[in-house]
XYZ file of C-alpha atoms in Angstrom:
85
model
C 6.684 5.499 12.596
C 4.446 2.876 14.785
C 1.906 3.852 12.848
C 3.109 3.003 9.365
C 4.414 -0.073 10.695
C 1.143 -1.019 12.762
C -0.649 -0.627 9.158
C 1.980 -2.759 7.636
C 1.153 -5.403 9.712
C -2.503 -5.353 9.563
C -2.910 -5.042 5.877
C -0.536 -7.883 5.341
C -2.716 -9.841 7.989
C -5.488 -9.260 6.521
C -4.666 -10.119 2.590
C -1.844 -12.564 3.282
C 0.942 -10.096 1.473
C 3.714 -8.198 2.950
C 3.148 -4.568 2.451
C 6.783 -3.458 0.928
C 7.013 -0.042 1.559
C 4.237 3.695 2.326
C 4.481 5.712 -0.475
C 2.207 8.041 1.139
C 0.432 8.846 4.419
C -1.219 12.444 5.771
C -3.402 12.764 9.091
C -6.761 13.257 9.059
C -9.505 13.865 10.763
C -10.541 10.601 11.857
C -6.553 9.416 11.861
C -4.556 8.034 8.898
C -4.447 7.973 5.402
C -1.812 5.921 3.842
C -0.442 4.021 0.343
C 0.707 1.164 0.830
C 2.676 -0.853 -1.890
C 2.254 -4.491 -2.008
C 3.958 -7.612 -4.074
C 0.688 -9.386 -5.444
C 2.164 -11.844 -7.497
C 6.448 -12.855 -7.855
C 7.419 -13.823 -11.013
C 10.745 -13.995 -12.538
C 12.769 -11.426 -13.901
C 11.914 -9.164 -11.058
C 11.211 -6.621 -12.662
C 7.311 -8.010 -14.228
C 6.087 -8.688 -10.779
C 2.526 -7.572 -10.569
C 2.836 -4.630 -7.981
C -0.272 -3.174 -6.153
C -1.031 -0.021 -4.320
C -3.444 0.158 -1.406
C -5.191 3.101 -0.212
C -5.735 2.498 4.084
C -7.240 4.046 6.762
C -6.555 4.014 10.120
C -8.351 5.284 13.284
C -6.423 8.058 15.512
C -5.098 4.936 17.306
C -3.398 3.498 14.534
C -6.440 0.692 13.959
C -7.074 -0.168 10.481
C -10.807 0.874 9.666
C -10.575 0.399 5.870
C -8.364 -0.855 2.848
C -9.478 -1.055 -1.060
C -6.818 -1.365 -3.698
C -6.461 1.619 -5.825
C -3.750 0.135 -8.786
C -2.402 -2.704 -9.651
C 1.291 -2.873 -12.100
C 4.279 -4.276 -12.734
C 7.193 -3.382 -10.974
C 9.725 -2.159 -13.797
C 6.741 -0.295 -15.391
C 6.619 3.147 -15.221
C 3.525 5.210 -14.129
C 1.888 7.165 -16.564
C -0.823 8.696 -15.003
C 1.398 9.903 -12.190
C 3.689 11.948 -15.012
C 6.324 8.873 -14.375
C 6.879 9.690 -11.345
């Protein structure tokens, strides 16, 4: 559980949004693999803010080595090319 919060932290230090939950995370290797869902942009209902998911690696000591952002949608959407899952 450090972990996923240690990668929290740094990926919201890093872009200057709060990571809002790990939807996934595995060890590897070389550490970590995690994604990490993040509130790009608010807007109002709630429900069409922009939503992003982050794919991050850590080292074996829970350092983040490496972040790119692997979707971007809006929060009451659906995702079809996960089978709406």
């Amino acid at each position: 559980m450090e972990v996923l919060r240690q990668a929290r932290g740094q990926l919201a230090e890093l872009t200057g949004m709060e990571a809002e939950s790990v939807s996934s995370f595995e060890q590897t290797e070389e550490g970590w693999a995690l994604e990490v869902e993040v509130l790009e942009l608010e807007r109002v209902p709630d429900t069409m803010s922009l939503m992003a998911s982050y794919q991050v690696e850590l080292d074996a000591e829970g350092q983040l080595t490496g972040y790119r952002r692997v979707r971007r949608y809006e929060r009451g959407r659906s995702d079809a090319r996960r089978g709406g899952r």
